[in-house]
Coordinates of C-alpha atoms and ligand atoms in Angstrom, one line a residue:
M103 CA 106.0 54.4 100.8
L104 CA 102.7 53.3 102.2
K105 CA 101.6 52.2 98.7
K106 CA 104.9 50.1 98.4
T107 CA 104.3 48.3 101.8
F108 CA 100.7 47.6 100.8
A109 CA 101.8 46.1 97.5
R110 CA 104.4 44.0 99.3
L111 CA 101.8 42.8 101.7
L112 CA 99.4 41.8 98.8
H113 CA 102.4 39.9 97.3
V114 CA 103.0 37.9 100.6
V115 CA 99.2 37.2 100.8
A116 CA 99.2 35.9 97.3
F117 CA 102.2 33.8 97.9
F118 CA 100.8 32.2 101.0
S119 CA 97.4 31.6 99.5
S120 CA 98.9 29.9 96.3
T121 CA 101.1 27.8 98.6
L122 CA 98.1 26.8 100.6
L123 CA 96.2 25.9 97.4
I124 CA 99.1 23.8 96.0
S125 CA 99.3 22.0 99.3
A126 CA 95.6 21.4 99.4
Q127 CA 95.9 19.6 96.1
N128 CA 99.0 17.8 97.4
I129 CA 97.4 16.6 100.6
P130 CA 96.3 13.0 100.0
A131 CA 92.6 12.4 99.8
T132 CA 91.5 9.4 101.8
L133 CA 88.8 7.4 100.1
T134 CA 87.0 4.6 102.0
L135 CA 85.1 2.1 100.0
H136 CA 82.8 -0.4 101.7
A137 CA 82.6 -2.9 99.0
D138 CA 80.3 -5.2 101.1
Q139 CA 77.8 -2.4 101.7
P140 CA 75.6 -1.9 98.7
T141 CA 73.7 1.4 98.6
T142 CA 71.7 1.8 95.4
A143 CA 71.1 -0.1 92.2
V144 CA 72.9 1.2 89.0
S145 CA 70.5 1.3 86.1
P146 CA 71.7 -1.1 83.5
T147 CA 70.5 1.3 80.9
L148 CA 72.5 4.2 82.2
Y149 CA 74.6 4.9 79.2
G150 CA 73.3 5.1 75.6
L151 CA 73.3 7.1 72.4
M152 CA 71.4 10.2 71.3
T153 CA 71.2 10.7 67.6
E154 CA 69.6 13.0 65.0
E155 CA 70.4 14.3 61.5
I156 CA 72.8 17.0 62.3
N157 CA 76.4 17.6 61.3
Y158 CA 75.8 15.2 58.4
S159 CA 75.4 12.5 60.9
Y160 CA 73.5 10.1 58.6
D161 CA 73.8 11.5 55.1
G162 CA 77.5 11.9 54.6
G163 CA 78.1 10.1 57.8
L164 CA 76.7 6.9 59.3
Y165 CA 74.3 6.1 56.5
A166 CA 76.8 4.6 54.0
D167 CA 75.4 5.8 50.6
M168 CA 78.2 7.5 48.8
V169 CA 76.1 9.5 46.4
R170 CA 75.4 13.0 47.6
N171 CA 72.0 14.5 46.7
R172 CA 70.8 11.3 45.1
T173 CA 67.3 12.7 44.4
F174 CA 68.5 16.0 42.8
F175 CA 67.7 18.9 45.0
G176 CA 68.8 22.3 43.7
D177 CA 69.1 26.0 44.6
W178 CA 69.9 29.1 42.7
S179 CA 73.3 27.6 41.6
G180 CA 71.8 24.5 40.0
I181 CA 71.4 20.9 41.0
L182 CA 73.7 20.4 43.9
N183 CA 76.7 18.1 43.7
W184 CA 75.9 17.1 40.1
Y185 CA 77.7 18.4 37.0
L186 CA 77.6 17.9 33.3
V187 CA 80.1 15.6 31.5
E188 CA 80.8 16.6 27.9
G189 CA 83.9 14.5 26.8
G190 CA 85.7 15.6 23.6
H191 CA 83.3 17.0 21.1
A192 CA 80.1 15.8 23.0
T193 CA 77.5 18.3 23.8
A194 CA 74.7 17.8 26.4
K195 CA 72.5 19.7 28.9
M196 CA 71.0 18.7 32.2
S197 CA 67.9 20.0 34.0
L198 CA 65.4 19.0 36.6
D199 CA 62.3 17.7 34.9
P200 CA 59.3 18.1 37.3
S201 CA 57.0 16.2 34.9
T202 CA 58.4 12.6 35.2
G203 CA 59.8 10.4 38.0
P204 CA 59.7 6.8 39.1
S205 CA 57.1 7.2 42.0
T206 CA 54.7 9.5 43.6
A207 CA 57.2 10.2 46.3
L208 CA 59.9 11.1 43.6
P209 CA 57.7 12.7 40.9
N210 CA 60.7 14.4 39.3
S211 CA 64.0 13.4 37.8
L212 CA 67.3 14.6 36.2
K213 CA 66.9 15.0 32.5
I214 CA 70.1 14.6 30.4
E215 CA 69.7 15.7 26.8
I216 CA 72.6 14.6 24.8
S217 CA 72.8 16.1 21.4
Q218 CA 76.2 14.6 20.4
A219 CA 78.3 11.8 21.8
D220 CA 80.3 8.8 20.7
A221 CA 82.6 6.2 22.2
Q222 CA 85.5 8.8 22.3
S223 CA 83.4 11.6 23.5
P224 CA 80.9 10.4 26.1
A225 CA 78.2 12.7 27.6
G226 CA 76.4 12.5 30.8
V227 CA 76.7 13.7 34.5
L228 CA 78.9 13.3 37.5
N229 CA 78.4 13.3 41.2
T230 CA 81.1 14.8 43.6
G231 CA 80.0 12.7 46.6
W232 CA 80.4 13.6 50.2
W233 CA 83.5 15.5 49.9
G234 CA 84.7 12.9 47.4
Y235 CA 84.2 9.1 47.1
S236 CA 86.4 7.2 49.5
L237 CA 87.7 4.1 47.4
H238 CA 89.7 1.1 48.7
P239 CA 91.7 -1.5 46.7
N240 CA 89.9 -4.7 45.7
T241 CA 86.5 -3.6 47.0
T242 CA 83.1 -4.1 45.6
Y243 CA 80.5 -1.2 45.6
Q244 CA 76.8 -2.0 45.0
G245 CA 75.0 0.6 43.0
S246 CA 71.6 1.3 41.5
F247 CA 69.5 4.0 39.8
Y248 CA 66.1 4.5 38.3
A249 CA 66.2 5.4 34.6
K250 CA 64.0 6.1 31.5
A251 CA 65.2 6.9 28.0
D252 CA 63.4 8.6 25.1
A253 CA 62.4 6.6 22.1
T254 CA 65.8 6.9 20.5
A255 CA 68.1 3.8 21.1
L256 CA 70.3 5.3 23.7
G257 CA 72.6 2.3 24.0
P258 CA 74.4 1.2 27.1
I259 CA 74.8 3.5 30.1
T260 CA 78.3 3.6 31.5
V261 CA 78.8 4.1 35.3
S262 CA 82.3 4.7 36.4
L263 CA 84.3 5.7 39.4
I264 CA 86.9 8.1 38.2
N265 CA 90.1 9.4 39.9
D266 CA 90.0 13.2 40.2
N267 CA 93.7 13.5 39.7
T268 CA 94.3 11.1 36.8
G269 CA 90.9 11.4 35.1
K270 CA 91.0 7.6 34.7
A271 CA 88.2 5.1 35.6
V272 CA 89.2 3.0 38.6
A273 CA 86.0 0.9 38.2
T274 CA 83.4 0.7 35.5
A275 CA 80.1 -1.1 35.0
T276 CA 77.6 -1.0 32.1
V277 CA 73.8 -0.8 32.3
T278 CA 71.8 -1.8 29.4
G279 CA 68.1 -1.9 28.5
A280 CA 66.9 1.6 29.5
N281 CA 63.6 2.2 27.7
T282 CA 60.6 4.5 27.9
E283 CA 59.4 3.0 31.2
W284 CA 60.8 3.9 34.6
K285 CA 62.8 0.9 35.9
Q286 CA 65.5 0.4 38.6
Y287 CA 68.9 -0.8 37.4
T288 CA 71.6 -2.3 39.6
F289 CA 75.3 -2.4 39.0
T290 CA 78.5 -3.6 40.6
L291 CA 81.7 -1.5 40.7
K292 CA 84.9 -3.3 41.7
T293 CA 88.2 -1.6 42.2
G294 CA 91.6 -3.3 41.6
A295 CA 94.9 -2.6 43.2
I296 CA 94.4 1.1 43.7
Q297 CA 95.8 3.3 46.5
P298 CA 93.1 4.3 49.0
S299 CA 91.9 7.7 48.2
T300 CA 88.8 10.1 48.4
S301 CA 89.7 12.1 45.3
N302 CA 87.2 10.3 43.1
H303 CA 83.8 11.0 41.6
L304 CA 81.0 9.0 40.0
A305 CA 80.1 9.5 36.3
I306 CA 77.1 8.2 34.4
T307 CA 77.6 8.6 30.7
T308 CA 76.5 7.3 27.3
S309 CA 78.1 7.2 23.8
H310 CA 74.9 8.0 21.8
A311 CA 72.7 11.1 21.3
G312 CA 69.4 10.9 23.1
T313 CA 67.6 11.8 26.3
L314 CA 67.9 10.0 29.6
W315 CA 66.1 10.6 32.8
I316 CA 67.6 9.3 36.1
Q317 CA 66.5 9.4 39.7
L318 CA 67.6 8.0 43.1
V319 CA 71.2 7.2 42.2
S320 CA 72.9 5.1 45.0
L321 CA 76.2 3.5 45.7
F322 CA 77.1 1.5 48.9
P323 CA 80.5 0.3 50.0
P324 CA 80.6 -2.8 52.2
T325 CA 78.6 -2.0 55.3
Y326 CA 78.6 -3.0 59.0
H327 CA 77.4 -6.6 59.3
D328 CA 76.7 -6.3 55.4
R329 CA 73.4 -4.8 56.1
P330 CA 71.8 -3.6 52.9
N331 CA 71.0 0.1 52.9
G332 CA 73.4 0.0 55.9
F333 CA 76.0 1.9 58.0
R334 CA 79.6 2.8 57.9
T335 CA 81.7 0.2 59.7
D336 CA 84.3 2.4 61.4
L337 CA 81.5 4.5 63.0
M338 CA 79.5 1.5 64.1
E339 CA 82.6 0.0 65.6
K340 CA 83.4 3.2 67.5
M341 CA 79.8 3.2 68.9
A342 CA 80.0 -0.4 69.8
A343 CA 83.1 0.2 72.0
M344 CA 80.9 2.6 74.1
H345 CA 78.7 -0.4 75.2
P346 CA 75.6 1.7 74.6
Q347 CA 72.4 0.2 76.0
F348 CA 69.8 2.3 74.1
L349 CA 69.4 4.7 71.1
R350 CA 67.4 7.8 71.6
F351 CA 66.0 8.8 68.1
P352 CA 65.2 10.6 65.8
G353 CA 66.0 13.7 67.8
G354 CA 66.4 16.3 69.1
N355 CA 65.3 19.2 66.9
Y356 CA 65.2 16.8 63.9
L357 CA 62.1 15.1 65.3
E358 CA 60.4 18.5 65.5
G359 CA 61.6 20.2 62.3
D360 CA 61.5 23.9 61.9
H361 CA 57.8 23.6 60.7
I362 CA 55.2 21.0 61.2
K363 CA 55.4 19.9 57.7
E364 CA 59.2 19.3 58.2
R365 CA 58.8 17.1 61.2
F366 CA 60.1 13.5 61.2
D367 CA 57.1 12.1 59.5
W368 CA 57.9 8.4 60.1
K369 CA 55.4 7.0 57.6
K370 CA 57.3 8.8 54.8
T371 CA 60.6 7.1 56.0
I372 CA 59.7 3.4 55.7
G373 CA 59.4 0.9 52.7
P374 CA 61.4 1.1 49.5
L375 CA 63.7 4.1 49.1
V376 CA 61.8 5.2 46.0
D377 CA 58.7 5.8 48.2
R378 CA 60.6 8.2 50.5
P379 CA 60.2 11.8 49.4
S380 CA 63.0 13.0 51.7
H381 CA 62.6 16.2 53.8
R382 CA 64.4 19.3 55.0
S383 CA 66.2 18.9 58.4
P384 CA 66.1 21.9 60.7
W385 CA 69.9 21.8 60.5
N386 CA 69.5 23.4 57.1
Y387 CA 70.0 20.5 54.6
Q388 CA 67.9 18.0 52.9
S389 CA 67.7 14.6 54.6
S390 CA 67.4 11.7 52.2
D391 CA 65.4 9.7 54.7
G392 CA 67.5 6.6 53.8
M393 CA 67.9 6.5 57.5
G394 CA 64.2 5.8 58.1
L395 CA 62.4 4.3 61.1
L396 CA 63.3 0.7 60.3
E397 CA 67.0 1.7 59.7
F398 CA 67.1 3.2 63.2
L399 CA 65.7 -0.1 64.6
G400 CA 68.4 -2.0 62.7
W401 CA 71.0 0.1 64.2
C402 CA 69.6 -0.8 67.6
E403 CA 69.7 -4.4 66.6
D404 CA 73.3 -4.4 65.4
L405 CA 74.6 -2.7 68.6
H406 CA 72.2 -4.6 71.0
M407 CA 70.6 -1.3 72.1
Q408 CA 66.9 -0.8 73.0
P409 CA 65.1 1.8 71.1
V410 CA 64.1 5.0 73.0
L411 CA 61.5 6.2 70.5
A412 CA 60.7 9.9 70.4
V413 CA 57.3 10.7 68.8
Y414 CA 56.3 13.9 67.2
A415 CA 54.1 15.7 69.8
G416 CA 52.7 18.7 68.0
Y417 CA 55.5 21.4 68.4
S418 CA 58.0 22.5 65.7
L419 CA 60.8 24.9 66.3
M420 CA 59.5 28.0 64.5
Q421 CA 56.8 28.4 67.3
E422 CA 54.3 26.2 65.4
H423 CA 52.2 24.0 67.6
V424 CA 49.0 21.8 67.3
N425 CA 46.3 22.6 69.7
P426 CA 45.6 19.9 72.2
G427 CA 42.2 18.2 71.5
A428 CA 40.7 17.3 68.2
D429 CA 43.6 19.0 66.2
L430 CA 46.2 16.9 67.9
E431 CA 44.3 13.5 67.5
P432 CA 45.9 12.7 64.1
Y433 CA 49.3 13.1 65.6
V434 CA 48.4 11.0 68.5
Q435 CA 47.2 8.3 66.1
D436 CA 50.4 8.6 64.2
A437 CA 52.3 7.9 67.4
L438 CA 50.2 4.9 68.2
D439 CA 50.7 3.6 64.7
E440 CA 54.5 4.2 65.2
I441 CA 54.6 2.2 68.4
E442 CA 52.7 -0.6 66.7
Y443 CA 55.2 -0.5 63.8
V444 CA 58.0 -0.9 66.3
S445 CA 56.7 -3.2 68.8
G446 CA 53.4 -4.8 67.4
G447 CA 53.2 -8.4 66.2
A448 CA 53.2 -9.2 62.5
D449 CA 49.4 -9.8 62.9
T450 CA 48.8 -6.1 63.6
K451 CA 48.3 -3.5 60.9
W452 CA 51.6 -1.7 61.3
G453 CA 53.5 -4.8 62.6
A454 CA 52.4 -6.3 59.2
Q455 CA 53.9 -3.4 57.4
R456 CA 57.2 -3.8 59.3
A457 CA 57.2 -7.5 58.3
K458 CA 56.6 -6.4 54.7
D459 CA 59.5 -4.0 55.0
G460 CA 61.7 -7.0 56.0
H461 CA 61.5 -7.4 59.8
P462 CA 58.8 -9.8 61.0
A463 CA 60.0 -9.9 64.6
P464 CA 58.7 -7.0 66.8
F465 CA 61.3 -4.8 68.6
K466 CA 61.3 -4.6 72.4
L467 CA 60.1 -1.1 73.4
T468 CA 60.2 0.2 77.0
Y469 CA 60.5 4.0 76.6
V470 CA 58.7 6.5 74.4
E471 CA 59.5 10.1 74.6
I472 CA 56.7 12.6 73.8
G473 CA 58.3 15.4 71.9
N474 CA 61.6 17.3 72.5
E475 CA 62.5 20.3 74.6
D476 CA 58.9 21.5 74.8
Q477 CA 59.9 24.2 77.2
F478 CA 60.7 26.3 74.1
D479 CA 57.0 26.2 73.0
R480 CA 55.8 29.6 74.0
S481 CA 52.2 28.7 73.7
N482 CA 52.6 26.7 76.8
S483 CA 50.6 23.8 75.4
Y484 CA 53.0 21.0 76.3
E485 CA 51.3 19.8 79.5
D486 CA 47.9 19.3 77.7
R487 CA 49.6 17.9 74.7
Y488 CA 51.7 15.4 76.8
T489 CA 48.6 14.4 78.8
Q490 CA 46.6 13.7 75.6
F491 CA 49.4 11.4 74.3
Y492 CA 49.9 9.8 77.7
K493 CA 46.2 8.8 78.0
A494 CA 46.0 7.4 74.5
I495 CA 49.3 5.5 74.7
K496 CA 48.7 4.2 78.2
A497 CA 45.3 2.9 77.3
K498 CA 46.8 0.7 74.6
Y499 CA 50.2 0.1 76.1
P500 CA 50.1 0.4 79.8
D501 CA 53.6 -0.9 80.4
L502 CA 55.3 1.6 78.3
Q503 CA 57.3 4.3 80.1
L504 CA 56.4 7.8 78.8
I505 CA 59.0 10.4 79.0
A506 CA 58.2 14.2 79.3
T507 CA 60.5 16.7 77.9
M508 CA 60.1 19.3 80.7
P509 CA 58.8 19.5 84.2
L510 CA 55.0 19.3 84.4
K511 CA 52.8 21.0 87.0
N512 CA 49.7 18.9 87.3
M513 CA 50.9 15.4 86.6
K514 CA 53.9 13.2 87.4
P515 CA 55.3 11.7 84.1
D516 CA 57.0 8.3 84.3
V517 CA 60.2 9.9 83.3
Q518 CA 61.5 13.5 82.8
D519 CA 64.2 14.4 80.2
D520 CA 66.8 16.9 81.4
H521 CA 69.2 18.6 79.1
Y522 CA 72.6 20.2 80.0
Y523 CA 75.1 21.9 77.7
V524 CA 77.8 23.5 80.0
R525 CA 81.5 24.3 80.4
A526 CA 83.9 22.1 82.4
K527 CA 83.8 24.3 85.5
Q528 CA 80.1 24.1 85.6
N529 CA 80.3 20.3 85.6
F530 CA 82.8 20.3 88.2
A531 CA 80.5 22.5 90.4
D532 CA 77.4 20.5 89.4
A533 CA 78.7 17.0 89.8
H534 CA 76.3 16.5 92.8
H535 CA 73.3 17.9 91.0
Y536 CA 71.1 14.9 91.6
D537 CA 72.4 13.9 95.1
K538 CA 69.4 15.5 96.9
T539 CA 66.7 15.1 94.1
D540 CA 63.4 13.9 95.5
R541 CA 63.2 10.2 94.8
N542 CA 59.3 10.4 94.8
G543 CA 59.3 12.5 91.6
P544 CA 59.6 11.2 88.1
K545 CA 62.6 9.2 87.0
I546 CA 65.2 11.1 85.3
F547 CA 66.5 10.7 81.7
V548 CA 69.5 13.0 81.0
G549 CA 68.7 12.8 77.3
E550 CA 71.2 15.4 76.1
W551 CA 74.3 16.6 77.9
A552 CA 77.9 17.6 77.1
T553 CA 80.7 19.7 78.2
R554 CA 81.1 22.1 75.3
E555 CA 84.8 22.9 75.0
G556 CA 86.6 22.1 71.8
I557 CA 85.6 22.4 68.2
P558 CA 84.7 20.3 66.3
T559 CA 85.2 17.6 69.0
P560 CA 85.7 18.0 72.7
N561 CA 89.2 18.5 74.2
M562 CA 90.6 16.9 77.4
G563 CA 89.2 19.8 79.5
A564 CA 85.7 18.8 78.3
A565 CA 86.4 15.1 78.9
L566 CA 87.3 15.9 82.5
G567 CA 84.0 17.9 82.9
D568 CA 82.1 15.1 81.4
A569 CA 83.8 12.4 83.6
A570 CA 83.1 14.5 86.8
W571 CA 79.4 14.8 85.6
M572 CA 79.2 11.1 85.0
T573 CA 80.4 10.3 88.5
G574 CA 77.2 12.0 89.6
L575 CA 75.1 10.1 87.1
E576 CA 76.3 6.8 88.4
R577 CA 76.0 7.7 92.1
N578 CA 72.3 8.7 91.3
S579 CA 71.4 6.1 88.9
D580 CA 68.7 4.7 91.2
L581 CA 67.0 7.9 90.0
I582 CA 68.6 8.4 86.6
V583 CA 67.4 5.6 84.3
M584 CA 69.3 6.7 81.2
S585 CA 71.7 9.3 80.0
C586 CA 73.3 10.2 76.6
Y587 CA 75.8 12.6 75.3
A588 CA 74.8 14.9 72.4
P589 CA 75.5 15.5 69.6
L590 CA 77.2 12.1 68.9
L591 CA 78.6 12.6 65.4
V592 CA 80.1 15.3 63.2
N593 CA 81.5 15.4 59.7
V594 CA 84.7 17.5 60.0
N595 CA 84.9 18.3 56.4
P596 CA 84.4 22.1 55.7
G597 CA 80.8 23.0 56.1
G598 CA 80.0 19.7 57.7
M599 CA 79.4 20.9 61.3
Q600 CA 76.3 22.8 62.5
W601 CA 77.0 22.4 66.2
D602 CA 80.3 22.8 68.0
T603 CA 81.7 20.0 70.2
D604 CA 80.5 16.6 69.1
L605 CA 81.7 13.3 70.4
I606 CA 83.0 11.5 67.3
G607 CA 84.5 13.2 64.2
Y608 CA 85.0 11.8 60.7
N609 CA 85.6 12.7 57.1
T610 CA 84.9 10.8 54.0
S611 CA 87.2 7.9 54.7
T612 CA 88.1 7.8 58.4
S613 CA 87.0 8.7 61.9
Y614 CA 88.3 9.4 65.3
G615 CA 87.2 9.5 69.0
S616 CA 87.6 12.6 71.0
P617 CA 89.0 12.5 74.6
A618 CA 85.3 12.8 75.8
Y619 CA 84.5 9.7 73.6
Y620 CA 87.2 7.7 75.4
A621 CA 85.8 9.0 78.7
Q622 CA 82.4 7.5 77.7
V623 CA 84.1 4.2 76.6
L624 CA 85.7 4.0 80.1
F625 CA 82.5 4.7 82.0
G626 CA 80.3 2.5 79.7
S627 CA 82.7 -0.5 79.9
Y628 CA 83.0 -0.7 83.7
L629 CA 79.5 0.1 84.8
G630 CA 78.7 -2.3 87.7
D631 CA 75.3 -3.1 89.1
H632 CA 75.2 -1.3 92.4
T633 CA 76.9 1.6 94.2
I634 CA 78.6 1.0 97.6
A635 CA 78.9 3.0 100.7
S636 CA 81.9 5.3 100.6
N637 CA 83.3 8.5 101.9
I638 CA 86.2 10.8 101.0
E639 CA 88.2 13.3 102.9
D640 CA 90.5 16.0 101.6
A641 CA 89.3 15.6 98.0
G642 CA 89.8 19.3 97.2
E643 CA 87.6 20.8 94.5
K644 CA 88.7 18.8 91.4
L645 CA 88.7 15.2 92.5
F646 CA 85.6 13.1 91.7
Y647 CA 84.8 9.5 92.0
S648 CA 82.3 6.8 91.6
A649 CA 82.5 3.3 93.1
T650 CA 80.3 0.5 91.9
V651 CA 80.4 -3.3 92.1
S652 CA 79.3 -6.0 89.7
A653 CA 78.0 -8.8 92.0
S654 CA 78.1 -11.4 89.2
K655 CA 81.6 -10.6 88.3
K656 CA 82.8 -10.0 91.8
Q657 CA 84.5 -6.8 90.6
L658 CA 84.7 -3.3 92.1
Y659 CA 85.0 -0.4 89.6
L660 CA 86.5 2.7 91.0
K661 CA 86.4 5.7 88.7
L662 CA 88.7 8.6 89.7
V663 CA 88.8 12.0 87.9
N664 CA 91.5 14.5 88.6
G665 CA 90.5 17.8 87.0
S666 CA 93.5 19.7 88.3
S667 CA 96.8 20.5 86.8
D668 CA 98.5 19.0 89.7
S669 CA 98.8 15.4 90.6
K670 CA 96.6 14.1 93.4
P671 CA 97.6 11.4 95.9
V672 CA 94.7 9.2 97.0
H673 CA 94.9 6.9 100.0
L674 CA 92.4 4.0 99.4
V675 CA 91.0 2.1 102.2
L676 CA 88.8 -0.9 101.6
P677 CA 87.6 -2.2 104.9
G678 CA 86.6 -5.9 105.0
A679 CA 87.5 -6.3 101.3
H680 CA 90.2 -8.6 100.1
P681 CA 91.1 -7.4 96.6
A682 CA 93.5 -9.4 94.5
A683 CA 97.0 -8.2 94.7
N684 CA 96.9 -7.0 91.0
A685 CA 94.3 -4.6 89.8
K686 CA 93.7 -3.4 86.3
L687 CA 94.1 0.4 85.7
I688 CA 92.8 2.2 82.6
R689 CA 93.6 5.8 82.2
I690 CA 93.4 8.7 79.9
S691 CA 95.4 11.8 80.7
A692 CA 96.9 14.9 79.0
P693 CA 99.4 17.6 79.7
D694 CA 96.7 20.3 79.2
T695 CA 93.0 20.8 79.0
Q696 CA 93.4 21.9 75.4
T697 CA 95.1 18.7 74.3
T698 CA 92.8 16.9 71.9
N699 CA 92.4 14.4 69.2
S700 CA 91.7 15.3 65.6
I701 CA 91.2 13.7 62.2
D702 CA 95.0 14.3 61.5
D703 CA 96.0 13.2 65.0
P704 CA 93.4 10.8 66.1
R705 CA 95.1 8.9 68.9
R706 CA 96.9 11.6 70.9
I707 CA 94.6 10.7 73.9
I708 CA 93.6 7.1 74.2
P709 CA 93.0 4.8 77.1
V710 CA 96.2 3.2 78.4
E711 CA 95.9 0.0 80.3
S712 CA 98.4 -1.1 83.0
A713 CA 98.5 -3.3 86.1
L714 CA 98.4 -2.0 89.7
H715 CA 100.6 -4.2 91.9
N716 CA 100.7 -4.7 95.6
V717 CA 97.0 -3.8 96.0
S718 CA 95.6 -4.4 99.5
S719 CA 92.7 -3.2 101.5
D720 CA 94.9 -0.1 102.4
F721 CA 97.1 1.4 99.8
S722 CA 97.8 4.6 97.9
V723 CA 97.7 5.7 94.3
T724 CA 98.7 9.1 92.7
L725 CA 96.5 10.4 90.0
P726 CA 98.4 12.4 87.3
P727 CA 97.2 15.9 86.4
Y728 CA 94.2 16.1 84.1
S729 CA 93.4 12.4 84.3
I730 CA 90.4 10.0 84.2
Q731 CA 90.9 6.5 85.3
V732 CA 89.1 3.2 86.2
I733 CA 90.6 0.8 88.6
Q734 CA 89.1 -2.7 88.4
F735 CA 89.6 -4.7 91.6
D736 CA 88.8 -8.4 91.7
L737 CA 87.3 -9.1 95.0
H738 CA 87.7 -12.5 96.7
Ligands
AHR279 O1 72.0 18.4 70.4 C1 71.7 19.5 69.5 C2 70.4 20.1 69.9 O2 70.4 20.6 71.1 C3 69.2 19.1 69.8 O3 68.7 18.9 68.6 C4 68.2 19.8 70.7 O4 67.3 18.9 71.3 C5 69.0 20.6 71.6 O5 68.5 21.8 71.8

């Protein structure tokens, strides 16, 4: 009996407390915004991009070359992604020939020995591409390869794009003149009125017996802004919509490599592709280095971003480090050379090299990051390594802002890079993380952060965590000079992902933005230049906001995040302000935290724009459950 009464009591307590919780969420919050009282400046570079070769971000992603393994890496199974073609009664074999190649950087090649072939029975090799070749109708693809033939008259080489399902060529080109000297050959493949498809491969064949060596096979579709050796248009357009102000490159772990010899060795990533040896990425695949230092800078130029250049600082992930002092000097010199390559005039040694590589004008450089996540270096050598780089760089470039990758004990770096990978609940709890941070310390760069919920790309729950976090970044952007989500890109094809929860997903032919991507688009599009005095009452635990003003545009941007499953009324009071009667409202929302976008359902959650009518200096809005919104007020 006693037990029963106790159980009933518990039930009643549970009922009342849940009723109280519901009503706390239903109580209108009162948000007062003093649009005429600026508080702190908003950093114009608050939002940018972080990037590295992970999840096939460049090769098989942004970097548009369609040929996979263009320089013939192999494993126990053979030469990856390349297969023999023996049509009809043709016979041939292929192997990696370590004794001949077109350059010092590429000293080997694919040897194709054709013992029998004719016009009806061609022989050669085929490449399966990045999960296929994405072909479109009436489109021109620009290709090239290096080739050499034996003394036998091999005859013309046929290059074709072939549909996997019909076995028929959808575009063909002929290359003639291969002889006993290595030479680069170019070709053009043009499709006709085909159906768009990714079920295609590339074939390189001949109709004669003989031996052919090939190296560095490349094929580009039309690229963003027609940049040679350039980028996928759909991905560039998605990034442009985020209004990013900077690009942090080349990593991340990719900067460091697993081993010192696998670091991002920038001097091996510049100049003609044939002079780039390629290298292994710590994310366990070979990087072509088609995306080299100058290509990163071209990416910045195309999207009007400033480079945030990370220089290798003598630590690689498998606990290899370079001792500060004389051992580190060559790496410091490498960083100085790299800075000169980026920002030096064409009359400097490395600026002249950049001009020779095709870009005479220097790039504006403000921030240089020394290393990446050096708190993981168990030798504790970072403080001395940072100091050595700092002194050498500042001596030559006193205006550069030098970013440290961890807190330092004995010196104050210009900027400190903080990283956060968390769940939504943690971001809700931590949205005020920087509110009380000492303003006399280093400036902060939140150089990697993400709410990690959703695979391969974040779901709405993650977007809510991100948006709550971003309200804190904006509120504190007198301190936080820059911030960027990571990782940015993921190839969602099987085997394409090495890291869960990445902002933008794609396959061979198309791409989509996650809900978290759209949260970034909203925050980056309505930044403002200063915060204003404000206070909120009865917010509850899952309502977050940021209020900024653009003085030049005379606009107030109010970002409101409702992370709750219940709607939330908000009473808005704008003392002294005279907002226009109509305001713009842009919102993303979802019925559940697990709702998401995907490659097959890419637009389930997208920003929806509407007008707010009857706006005054005292009015109310109701935020739907699980919603992120920006209200743009025009101020008189
Ligand atoms: O963003 C993925 C990885 O997370 C980065 O390469 C590294 O810096 C961090 O640990």
